[in-house]
Amino acid sequence: MSQIVWIVLAGAVLTYLTRCGGHLVLSRFSRIHPRVEAGLNAVPAAVLTTLVAPAAVQAGPAEALALVAAALIGLRGGMMSLFVGGSAVLIVGRYFFG
Amino acid sequence: MSTDTTLDNPAASDFWAGFRLGVPIFVASAPFAVLFGALAVQNGFTEFEATLMSATIFAGASQMVGIDLFGQKIAPWLIVFSIFAVNFRHILYSAAVGRRIGHWSGWQKTLGFFFLVDPQYAESERRGENGQTIGFVWYMGMATPVYVFWIVNSWLGARFGSLIPDPHALGIDFLLPIYFLGLVIGFRKRPLWLPVVLASAAASVVAYHFVGSPWHVSIGALAGIVLAAAMPLSAEARAAYDEPPVDQTGESV
């Protein structure tokens, strides 16, 4: 097998460990402390924000406009309209701002 | 809460209910899968290796990082470690979602955790938040189209990638942040949402500059989570914790 295949398979094993690891650790405790619970409830917003923030800070005018438009649409509409609307603003913005 | 998802007909409708949630996810992820396949071949992967990576790792951002590093001729263990670092956030997902699937059997958990990607996690949390049971069949119904089309589109990109017009003009490189922003906004009804978002945003931007990618993800996430855990608990939250739903008792794998 090629070196790439070994790299891919090793990456796959480690990725799977992250996808069950948190549960394997947490399931050893029979009761979950309210503060841990509060922390876990913050996980989606906390993690997903870190996937947006650096990109938003480095954004040019077209990207910034797209994020603002997406956020405004998201406050009223659903995920799909947000995604389509934000992408449309991005493409139009890049046409004008390069 | 009380619906039994093991009966035949409800199981079929559960599968399709999940499937419908999976459709916008695979539509949104299709450009990345195609782009990944195209870039992988450009960086020296064969069609088979690119498709294998999508089938076994199934995590877009880390796959992109992996092929990018491979193109730079970096040591193999460092590439593997970078993939692990990018996907490290999934540890938090499995810890969080694990609380809601205590009723799954051992092999259902073993299989289900493989598919725990960002949108899969987000939709599962949303369902749990609405007080609905996260059934295994519903979960796999959502995972199936996402996983299958992730692989198919990666292969299409690897095969026909040279035909893609300028990704910058099409905005493909910035679709992912828009999509993740949508997921963040979807959780805005949660307690402490704004403080958590602000803390994680600030910490991840600072970490991005001083520590570098992909560590800004783990550091930024930790800032928001620690903030939420350190806040004084409200009376309602305390009451809710004192009376957990019956199906969430700590059952181990």
XYZ file of N, CA, C and O in Angstrom, chain A:
392
model
N 0.843 -1.205 0.000
C 0.000 0.000 0.000
C 0.874 1.250 0.000
O 1.963 1.253 0.560
N 0.385 2.296 -0.610
C 1.155 3.536 -0.708
C 1.204 4.244 0.642
O 0.402 3.970 1.540
N 2.154 5.168 0.759
C 2.270 5.934 1.997
C 1.000 6.755 2.249
O 0.575 6.915 3.386
N 0.395 7.265 1.172
C -0.828 8.053 1.321
C -1.916 7.234 1.999
O -2.599 7.705 2.904
N -2.051 5.972 1.587
C -3.096 5.126 2.174
C -2.862 4.952 3.671
O -3.806 5.027 4.468
N -1.597 4.750 4.065
C -1.304 4.603 5.498
C -1.631 5.887 6.263
O -2.185 5.837 7.368
N -1.276 7.027 5.680
C -1.587 8.308 6.328
C -3.092 8.462 6.492
O -3.593 8.845 7.554
N -3.818 8.131 5.426
C -5.283 8.251 5.452
C -5.878 7.344 6.529
O -6.718 7.772 7.332
N -5.419 6.090 6.583
C -5.992 5.147 7.544
C -5.656 5.532 8.985
O -6.502 5.437 9.876
N -4.426 6.006 9.208
C -4.058 6.458 10.556
C -4.902 7.669 10.955
O -5.389 7.757 12.094
N -5.098 8.591 10.011
C -5.952 9.751 10.274
C -7.384 9.329 10.583
O -8.047 9.913 11.434
N -7.843 8.286 9.890
C -9.212 7.801 10.103
C -9.378 7.208 11.498
O -10.375 7.457 12.175
N -8.384 6.437 11.935
C -8.460 5.815 13.270
C -8.503 6.903 14.353
O -9.338 6.872 15.261
N -7.610 7.892 14.234
C -7.579 8.964 15.243
C -8.869 9.780 15.206
O -9.380 10.199 16.250
N -9.412 9.999 14.007
C -10.665 10.751 13.896
C -11.802 9.997 14.581
O -12.606 10.577 15.308
N -11.829 8.671 14.371
C -12.885 7.882 15.031
C -12.738 7.941 16.549
O -13.738 8.035 17.269
N -11.493 7.929 17.022
C -11.281 8.009 18.479
C -11.832 9.306 19.045
O -12.384 9.322 20.145
N -11.706 10.421 18.281
C -12.272 11.681 18.785
C -13.798 11.604 18.805
O -14.438 12.206 19.660
N -14.381 10.841 17.874
C -15.845 10.803 17.766
C -16.500 9.908 18.808
O -17.714 9.982 18.992
N -15.722 9.022 19.454
C -16.324 8.243 20.536
C -15.635 8.545 21.865
O -16.180 8.245 22.929
N -14.456 9.200 21.808
C -13.651 9.401 23.014
C -14.344 10.187 24.108
O -14.291 9.808 25.279
N -14.993 11.279 23.729
C -15.653 12.109 24.731
C -16.697 11.327 25.500
O -16.814 11.432 26.726
N -17.453 10.498 24.770
C -18.487 9.692 25.410
C -17.867 8.613 26.287
O -18.353 8.357 27.396
N -16.801 7.979 25.806
C -16.147 6.920 26.584
C -15.662 7.460 27.924
O -15.783 6.802 28.953
N -15.121 8.683 27.919
C -14.643 9.291 29.166
C -15.826 9.633 30.067
O -15.872 9.277 31.237
N -16.814 10.313 29.469
C -17.928 10.830 30.272
C -18.811 9.711 30.830
O -19.371 9.830 31.916
N -18.922 8.591 30.084
C -19.825 7.527 30.508
C -19.274 6.764 31.710
O -19.945 5.908 32.268
N -18.042 7.068 32.115
C -17.494 6.437 33.314
C -18.064 7.049 34.586
O -17.949 6.496 35.665
N -18.697 8.226 34.412
C -19.303 8.881 35.572
C -20.806 8.636 35.566
O -21.454 8.799 34.540
N -21.349 8.222 36.708
C -22.775 7.914 36.740
C -23.617 9.184 36.829
O -24.723 9.246 36.316
N -23.079 10.230 37.468
C -23.821 11.496 37.540
C -22.961 12.616 36.974
O -21.753 12.653 37.182
N -23.602 13.512 36.246
C -22.864 14.611 35.626
C -23.146 15.893 36.399
O -24.303 16.267 36.601
N -22.075 16.530 36.854
C -22.219 17.764 37.627
C -22.885 18.854 36.783
O -22.614 18.961 35.586
N -23.773 19.659 37.422
C -24.461 20.718 36.660
C -23.515 21.648 35.897
O -23.854 22.107 34.806
N -22.345 21.886 36.434
C -21.414 22.786 35.718
C -20.854 22.113 34.461
O -20.645 22.770 33.443
N -20.613 20.809 34.560
C -20.180 20.075 33.376
C -21.298 20.102 32.336
O -21.073 20.316 31.142
N -22.524 19.912 32.828
C -23.707 19.954 31.966
C -23.801 21.313 31.265
O -24.034 21.390 30.055
N -23.596 22.395 32.029
C -23.653 23.744 31.453
C -22.562 23.911 30.397
O -22.791 24.492 29.330
N -21.377 23.378 30.706
C -20.284 23.446 29.739
C -20.608 22.686 28.470
O -20.375 23.171 27.364
N -21.208 21.502 28.619
C -21.545 20.685 27.451
C -22.626 21.364 26.614
O -22.614 21.283 25.384
N -23.569 22.046 27.283
C -24.609 22.751 26.539
C -24.029 23.896 25.716
O -24.635 24.334 24.745
N -22.863 24.385 26.117
C -22.226 25.482 25.390
C -21.388 24.974 24.223
O -20.924 25.770 23.404
N -21.199 23.651 24.128
C -20.294 23.100 23.116
C -20.636 23.529 21.685
O -19.761 24.020 20.971
N -21.909 23.379 21.232
C -22.137 23.695 19.815
C -21.801 25.144 19.465
O -21.074 25.378 18.497
N -22.302 26.095 20.256
C -22.027 27.505 19.947
C -20.531 27.797 20.053
O -19.964 28.477 19.192
N -19.879 27.246 21.079
C -18.462 27.533 21.302
C -17.594 26.996 20.161
O -16.779 27.716 19.604
N -17.793 25.737 19.790
C -16.947 25.135 18.756
C -17.228 25.746 17.390
O -16.313 26.145 16.675
N -18.504 25.848 17.044
C -18.844 26.321 15.697
C -18.415 27.770 15.507
O -18.042 28.173 14.409
N -18.445 28.566 16.585
C -17.995 29.959 16.490
C -16.525 30.032 16.079
O -16.145 30.888 15.275
N -15.710 29.114 16.604
C -14.277 29.161 16.287
C -14.011 28.809 14.826
O -12.936 29.083 14.305
N -14.993 28.189 14.167
C -14.832 27.862 12.748
C -15.200 29.054 11.872
O -14.956 29.051 10.677
N -15.826 30.079 12.485
C -16.268 31.258 11.731
C -15.384 32.470 12.022
O -14.995 33.205 11.113
N -15.053 32.677 13.321
C -14.465 33.951 13.765
C -13.183 34.355 13.029
O -13.124 35.478 12.513
N -12.155 33.487 12.942
C -10.936 33.931 12.249
C -11.202 34.276 10.786
O -10.656 35.252 10.264
N -12.068 33.504 10.123
C -12.409 33.795 8.732
C -13.115 35.144 8.640
O -12.882 35.923 7.713
N -13.981 35.449 9.625
C -14.714 36.720 9.613
C -13.770 37.897 9.811
O -13.914 38.942 9.169
N -12.776 37.720 10.698
C -11.840 38.815 10.976
C -10.978 39.127 9.752
O -10.690 40.282 9.448
N -10.587 38.081 9.021
C -9.724 38.275 7.857
C -10.505 38.632 6.590
O -9.918 38.844 5.545
N -11.830 38.680 6.719
C -12.672 38.816 5.534
C -12.495 40.156 4.843
O -12.255 41.183 5.475
N -12.604 40.136 3.520
C -12.681 41.358 2.737
C -14.115 41.849 2.724
O -14.978 41.268 3.387
N -14.404 42.933 1.997
C -15.758 43.491 1.982
C -16.814 42.491 1.506
O -17.899 42.415 2.102
N -16.522 41.714 0.474
C -17.512 40.768 -0.051
C -17.850 39.704 0.992
O -19.025 39.385 1.228
N -16.802 39.169 1.653
C -17.005 38.126 2.656
C -17.765 38.673 3.867
O -18.659 38.026 4.406
N -17.384 39.914 4.293
C -18.044 40.526 5.449
C -19.531 40.759 5.160
O -20.393 40.451 5.987
N -19.824 41.298 3.964
C -21.217 41.519 3.573
C -22.000 40.204 3.582
O -23.143 40.152 4.054
N -21.365 39.145 3.080
C -22.034 37.846 3.008
C -22.372 37.326 4.401
O -23.473 36.820 4.633
N -21.437 37.482 5.353
C -21.683 37.003 6.720
C -22.792 37.812 7.385
O -23.656 37.259 8.068
N -22.770 39.154 7.180
C -23.821 39.997 7.767
C -25.181 39.612 7.185
O -26.164 39.440 7.915
N -25.224 39.457 5.865
C -26.485 39.081 5.210
C -26.970 37.728 5.727
O -28.147 37.561 6.060
N -26.040 36.772 5.834
C -26.407 35.438 6.309
C -26.959 35.501 7.732
O -27.966 34.866 8.052
N -26.306 36.302 8.593
C -26.752 36.423 9.984
C -28.157 37.014 10.049
O -29.021 36.537 10.791
N -28.401 38.074 9.253
C -29.718 38.719 9.271
C -30.797 37.765 8.764
O -31.877 37.665 9.354
N -30.497 37.045 7.678
C -31.467 36.076 7.157
C -31.707 34.983 8.203
O -32.832 34.556 8.430
N -30.632 34.558 8.881
C -30.727 33.481 9.852
C -31.601 33.817 11.050
O -32.168 32.933 11.675
N -31.704 35.114 11.376
C -32.545 35.509 12.511
C -34.030 35.328 12.185
O -34.850 35.198 13.079
N -34.380 35.345 10.902
C -35.782 35.179 10.512
C -36.039 33.823 9.863
O -36.990 33.136 10.203
N -35.213 33.448 8.911
C -35.484 32.259 8.109
C -34.737 31.027 8.584
O -34.151 31.023 9.656
N -34.748 29.990 7.769
C -34.104 28.734 8.117
C -32.686 28.655 7.577
O -32.167 29.601 6.995
N -32.082 27.486 7.801
C -30.693 27.255 7.437
C -30.465 27.362 5.936
O -29.474 27.937 5.482
N -31.394 26.807 5.167
C -31.190 26.752 3.719
C -31.230 28.150 3.109
O -30.385 28.493 2.274
N -32.210 28.984 3.528
C -32.298 30.335 2.964
C -31.088 31.162 3.382
O -30.571 31.977 2.613
N -30.620 30.930 4.609
C -29.411 31.618 5.082
C -28.219 31.267 4.200
O -27.478 32.136 3.747
N -28.078 29.983 3.921
C -26.921 29.504 3.164
C -26.965 30.014 1.725
O -25.971 30.538 1.204
N -28.142 29.913 1.113
C -28.288 30.358 -0.282
C -28.127 31.878 -0.367
O -27.403 32.396 -1.228
N -28.789 32.610 0.562
C -28.714 34.072 0.554
C -27.294 34.563 0.784
O -26.794 35.441 0.064
N -26.617 33.993 1.774
C -25.244 34.391 2.078
C -24.315 34.121 0.901
O -23.483 34.963 0.545
N -24.478 32.957 0.265
C -23.637 32.612 -0.883
C -23.883 33.559 -2.047
O -22.945 33.974 -2.736
N -25.156 33.926 -2.272
C -25.491 34.833 -3.378
C -24.830 36.193 -3.156
O -24.227 36.764 -4.074
N -24.937 36.724 -1.913
C -24.309 38.012 -1.595
C -22.794 37.916 -1.805
O -22.161 38.840 -2.318
N -22.217 36.768 -1.425
C -20.771 36.577 -1.579
C -20.351 36.631 -3.053
O -19.395 37.333 -3.419
N -21.082 35.913 -3.890
C -20.724 35.849 -5.314
C -20.880 37.220 -5.974
O -19.995 37.688 -6.702
N -22.010 37.902 -5.664
C -22.228 39.244 -6.218
C -21.162 40.205 -5.694
O -20.586 41.001 -6.445
N -20.859 40.098 -4.375
C -19.863 40.971 -3.764
C -18.487 40.793 -4.390
O -17.782 41.766 -4.641
N -18.122 39.555 -4.660
C -16.808 39.302 -5.251
C -16.744 39.798 -6.692
O -15.684 40.175 -7.184
N -17.909 39.807 -7.337
C -17.963 40.337 -8.702
C -17.612 41.825 -8.701
O -16.914 42.316 -9.587
N -18.091 42.539 -7.655
C -17.854 43.986 -7.593
C -16.525 44.336 -6.922
O -15.825 45.249 -7.342
N -16.180 43.595 -5.824
C -14.975 43.958 -5.060
C -13.756 43.141 -5.472
O -12.655 43.412 -5.025
N -13.961 42.109 -6.250
C -12.839 41.282 -6.708
C -12.412 40.241 -5.717
O -12.928 40.120 -4.647
